[in-house]
mmCIF file with all atom_site columns, C-alpha atoms in Angstrom:
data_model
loop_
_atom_site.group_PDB
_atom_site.id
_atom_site.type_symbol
_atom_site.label_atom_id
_atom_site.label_alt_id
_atom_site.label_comp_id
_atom_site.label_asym_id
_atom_site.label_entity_id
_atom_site.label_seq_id
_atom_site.pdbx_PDB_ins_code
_atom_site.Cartn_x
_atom_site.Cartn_y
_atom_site.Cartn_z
_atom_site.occupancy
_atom_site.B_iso_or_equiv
_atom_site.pdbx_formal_charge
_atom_site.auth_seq_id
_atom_site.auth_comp_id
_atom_site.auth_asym_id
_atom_site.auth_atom_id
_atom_site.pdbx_PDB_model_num
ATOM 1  C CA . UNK A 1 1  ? -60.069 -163.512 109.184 1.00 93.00 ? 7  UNK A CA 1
ATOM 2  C CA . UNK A 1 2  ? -58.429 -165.645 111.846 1.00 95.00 ? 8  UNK A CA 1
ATOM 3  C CA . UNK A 1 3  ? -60.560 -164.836 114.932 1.00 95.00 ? 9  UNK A CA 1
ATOM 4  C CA . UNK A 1 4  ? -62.573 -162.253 113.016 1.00 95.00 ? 10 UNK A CA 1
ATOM 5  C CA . UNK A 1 5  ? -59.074 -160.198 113.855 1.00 96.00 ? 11 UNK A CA 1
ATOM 6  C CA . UNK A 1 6  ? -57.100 -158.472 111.024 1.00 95.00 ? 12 UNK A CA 1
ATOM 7  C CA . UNK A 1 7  ? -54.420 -158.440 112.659 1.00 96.00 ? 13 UNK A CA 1
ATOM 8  C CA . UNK A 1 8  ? -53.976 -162.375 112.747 1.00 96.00 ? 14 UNK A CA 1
ATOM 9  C CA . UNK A 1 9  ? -53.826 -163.006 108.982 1.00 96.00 ? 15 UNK A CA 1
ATOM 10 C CA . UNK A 1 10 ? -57.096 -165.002 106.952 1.00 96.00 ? 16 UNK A CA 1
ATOM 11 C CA . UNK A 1 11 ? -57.795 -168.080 105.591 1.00 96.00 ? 17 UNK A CA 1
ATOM 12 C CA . UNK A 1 12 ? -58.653 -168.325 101.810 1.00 94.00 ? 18 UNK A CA 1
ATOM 13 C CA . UNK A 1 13 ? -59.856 -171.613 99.618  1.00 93.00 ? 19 UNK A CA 1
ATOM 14 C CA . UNK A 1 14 ? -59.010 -171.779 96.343  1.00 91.00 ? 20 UNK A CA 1
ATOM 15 C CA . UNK A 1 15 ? -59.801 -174.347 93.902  1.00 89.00 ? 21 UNK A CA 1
ATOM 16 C CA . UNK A 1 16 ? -59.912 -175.249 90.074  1.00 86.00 ? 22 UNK A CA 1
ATOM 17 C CA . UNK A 1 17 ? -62.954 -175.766 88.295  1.00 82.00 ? 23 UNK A CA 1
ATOM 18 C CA . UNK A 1 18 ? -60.692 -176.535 84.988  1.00 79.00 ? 24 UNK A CA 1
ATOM 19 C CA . UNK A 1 19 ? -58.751 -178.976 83.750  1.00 79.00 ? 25 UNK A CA 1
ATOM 20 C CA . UNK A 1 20 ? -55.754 -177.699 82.595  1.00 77.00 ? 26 UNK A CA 1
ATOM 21 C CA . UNK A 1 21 ? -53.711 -177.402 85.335  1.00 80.00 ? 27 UNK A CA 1
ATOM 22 C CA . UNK A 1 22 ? -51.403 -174.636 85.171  1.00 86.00 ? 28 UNK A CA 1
ATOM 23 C CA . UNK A 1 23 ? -49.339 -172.141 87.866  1.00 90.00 ? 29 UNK A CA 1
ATOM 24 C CA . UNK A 1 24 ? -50.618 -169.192 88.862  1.00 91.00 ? 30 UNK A CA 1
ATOM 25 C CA . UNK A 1 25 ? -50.434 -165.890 91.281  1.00 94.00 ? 31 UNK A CA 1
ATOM 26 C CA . UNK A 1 26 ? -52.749 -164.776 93.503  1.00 96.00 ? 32 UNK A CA 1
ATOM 27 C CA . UNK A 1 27 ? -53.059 -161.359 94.552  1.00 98.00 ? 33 UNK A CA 1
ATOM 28 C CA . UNK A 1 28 ? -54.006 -160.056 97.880  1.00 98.00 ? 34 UNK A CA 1
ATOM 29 C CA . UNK A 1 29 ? -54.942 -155.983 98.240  1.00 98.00 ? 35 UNK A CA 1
ATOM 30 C CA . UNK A 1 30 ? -55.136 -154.529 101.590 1.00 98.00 ? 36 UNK A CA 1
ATOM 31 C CA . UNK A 1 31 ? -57.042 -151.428 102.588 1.00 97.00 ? 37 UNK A CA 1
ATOM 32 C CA . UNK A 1 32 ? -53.844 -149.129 102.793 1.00 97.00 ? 38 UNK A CA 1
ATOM 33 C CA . UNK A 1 33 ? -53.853 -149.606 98.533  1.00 97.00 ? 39 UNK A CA 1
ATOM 34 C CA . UNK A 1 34 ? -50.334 -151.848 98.760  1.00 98.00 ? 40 UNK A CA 1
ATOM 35 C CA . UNK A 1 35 ? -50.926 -155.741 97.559  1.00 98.00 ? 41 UNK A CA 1
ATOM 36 C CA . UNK A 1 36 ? -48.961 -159.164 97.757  1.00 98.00 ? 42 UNK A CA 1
ATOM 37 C CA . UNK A 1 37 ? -48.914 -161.613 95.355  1.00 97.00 ? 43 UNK A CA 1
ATOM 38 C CA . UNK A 1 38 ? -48.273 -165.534 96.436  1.00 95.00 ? 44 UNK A CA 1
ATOM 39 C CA . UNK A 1 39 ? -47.280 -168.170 94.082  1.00 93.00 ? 45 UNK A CA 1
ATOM 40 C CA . UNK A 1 40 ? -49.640 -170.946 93.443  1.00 91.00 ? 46 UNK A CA 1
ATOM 41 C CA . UNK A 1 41 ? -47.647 -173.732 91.770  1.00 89.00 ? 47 UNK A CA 1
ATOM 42 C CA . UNK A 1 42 ? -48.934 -176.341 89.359  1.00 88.00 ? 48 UNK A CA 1
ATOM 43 C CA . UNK A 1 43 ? -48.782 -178.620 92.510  1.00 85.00 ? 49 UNK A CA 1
ATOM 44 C CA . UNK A 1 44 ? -51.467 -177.156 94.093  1.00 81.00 ? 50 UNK A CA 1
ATOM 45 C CA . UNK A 1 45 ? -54.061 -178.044 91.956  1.00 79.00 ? 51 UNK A CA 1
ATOM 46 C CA . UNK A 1 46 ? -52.383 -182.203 91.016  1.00 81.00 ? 52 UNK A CA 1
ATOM 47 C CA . UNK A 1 47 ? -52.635 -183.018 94.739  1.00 77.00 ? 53 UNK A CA 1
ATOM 48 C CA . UNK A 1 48 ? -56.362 -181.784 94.950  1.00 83.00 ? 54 UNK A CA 1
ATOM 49 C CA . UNK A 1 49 ? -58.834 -179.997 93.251  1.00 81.00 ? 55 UNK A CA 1
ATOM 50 C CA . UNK A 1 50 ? -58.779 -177.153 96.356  1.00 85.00 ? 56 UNK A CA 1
ATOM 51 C CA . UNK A 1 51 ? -56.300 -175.546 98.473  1.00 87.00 ? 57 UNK A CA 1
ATOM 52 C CA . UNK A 1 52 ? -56.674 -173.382 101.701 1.00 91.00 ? 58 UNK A CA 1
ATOM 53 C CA . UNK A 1 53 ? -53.925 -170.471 102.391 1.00 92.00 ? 59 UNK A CA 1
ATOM 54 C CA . UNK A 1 54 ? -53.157 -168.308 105.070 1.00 94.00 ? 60 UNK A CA 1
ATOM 55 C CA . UNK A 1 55 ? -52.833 -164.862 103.924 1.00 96.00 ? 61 UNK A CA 1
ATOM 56 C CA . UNK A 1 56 ? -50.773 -162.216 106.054 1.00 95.00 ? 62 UNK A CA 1
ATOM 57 C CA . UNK A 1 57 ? -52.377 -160.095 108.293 1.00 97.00 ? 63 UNK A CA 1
ATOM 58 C CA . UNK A 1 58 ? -53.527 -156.924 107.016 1.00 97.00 ? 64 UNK A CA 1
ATOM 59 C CA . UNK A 1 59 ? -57.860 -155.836 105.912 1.00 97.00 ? 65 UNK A CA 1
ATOM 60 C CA . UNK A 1 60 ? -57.974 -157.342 102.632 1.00 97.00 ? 66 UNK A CA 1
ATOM 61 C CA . UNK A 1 61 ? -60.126 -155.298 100.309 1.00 98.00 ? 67 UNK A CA 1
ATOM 62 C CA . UNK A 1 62 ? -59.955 -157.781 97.487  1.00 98.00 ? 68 UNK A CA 1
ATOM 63 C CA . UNK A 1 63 ? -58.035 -161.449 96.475  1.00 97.00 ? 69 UNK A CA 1
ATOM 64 C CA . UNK A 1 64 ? -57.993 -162.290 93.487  1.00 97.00 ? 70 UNK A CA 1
ATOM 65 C CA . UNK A 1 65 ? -56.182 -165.527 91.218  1.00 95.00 ? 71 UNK A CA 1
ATOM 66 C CA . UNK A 1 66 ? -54.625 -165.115 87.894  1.00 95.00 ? 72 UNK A CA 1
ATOM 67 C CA . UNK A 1 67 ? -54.936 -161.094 88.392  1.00 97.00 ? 73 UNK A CA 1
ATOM 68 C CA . UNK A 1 68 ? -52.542 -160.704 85.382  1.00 96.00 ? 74 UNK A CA 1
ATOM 69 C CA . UNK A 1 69 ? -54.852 -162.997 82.911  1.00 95.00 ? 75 UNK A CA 1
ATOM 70 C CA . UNK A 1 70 ? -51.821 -165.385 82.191  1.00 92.00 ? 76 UNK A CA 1
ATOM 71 C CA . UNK A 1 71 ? -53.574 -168.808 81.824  1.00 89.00 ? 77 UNK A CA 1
ATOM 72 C CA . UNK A 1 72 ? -56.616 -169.220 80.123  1.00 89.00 ? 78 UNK A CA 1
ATOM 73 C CA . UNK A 1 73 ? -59.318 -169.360 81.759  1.00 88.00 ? 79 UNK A CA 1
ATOM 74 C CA . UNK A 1 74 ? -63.478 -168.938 80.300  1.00 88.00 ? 80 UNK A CA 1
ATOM 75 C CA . UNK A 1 75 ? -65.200 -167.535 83.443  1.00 91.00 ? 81 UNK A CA 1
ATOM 76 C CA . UNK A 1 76 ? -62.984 -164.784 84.817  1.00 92.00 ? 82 UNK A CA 1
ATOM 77 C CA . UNK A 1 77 ? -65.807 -163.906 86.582  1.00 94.00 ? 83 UNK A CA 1
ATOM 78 C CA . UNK A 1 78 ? -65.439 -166.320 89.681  1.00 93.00 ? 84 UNK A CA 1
ATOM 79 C CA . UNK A 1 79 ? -61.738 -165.262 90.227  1.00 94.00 ? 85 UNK A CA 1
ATOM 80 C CA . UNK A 1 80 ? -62.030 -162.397 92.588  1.00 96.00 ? 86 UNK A CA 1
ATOM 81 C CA . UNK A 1 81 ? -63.400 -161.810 96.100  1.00 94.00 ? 87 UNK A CA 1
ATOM 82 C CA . UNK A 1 82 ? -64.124 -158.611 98.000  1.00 94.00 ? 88 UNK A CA 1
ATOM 83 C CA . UNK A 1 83 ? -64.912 -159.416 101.295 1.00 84.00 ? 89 UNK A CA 1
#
């Protein structure tokens, strides 16, 4: 979180540990059970392998990229995050 504070939002790094380079969602679930989802276009991941975002404020109970399984993508396993 920014500050440690909730209330001022967090700061997430993603990155690609693929190549094929593809758009994608990620999806951001807060405490109170309602979730966001931010588009992550193919642009992202041309200009560098990794990309930091600021997610609104809010607890997050989970983030998590690709949450629909639309790319393809052999270790699901390192997509998600439950801080």
């Amino acid at each position: 979180y920014v500050e440690d504070d909730p209330a001022k939002g967090a700061i997430l790094s993603i990155e690609t540990r693929d190549k094929l380079l593809m758009p994608t969602s990620l999806r951001v679930t807060y405490a109170d059970g309602h979730h966001i989802d931010l588009a992550v276009p193919v642009e992202t991941w041309i200009r560098q392998g990794s990309q930091t975002l600021r997610i609104p404020a809010g607890r997050i109970v989970k983030a998590e990229i690709d949450p629909d399984h639309r790319i393809p993508d052999r270790d699901r396993s390192n997509n998600a995050i439950m801080p």
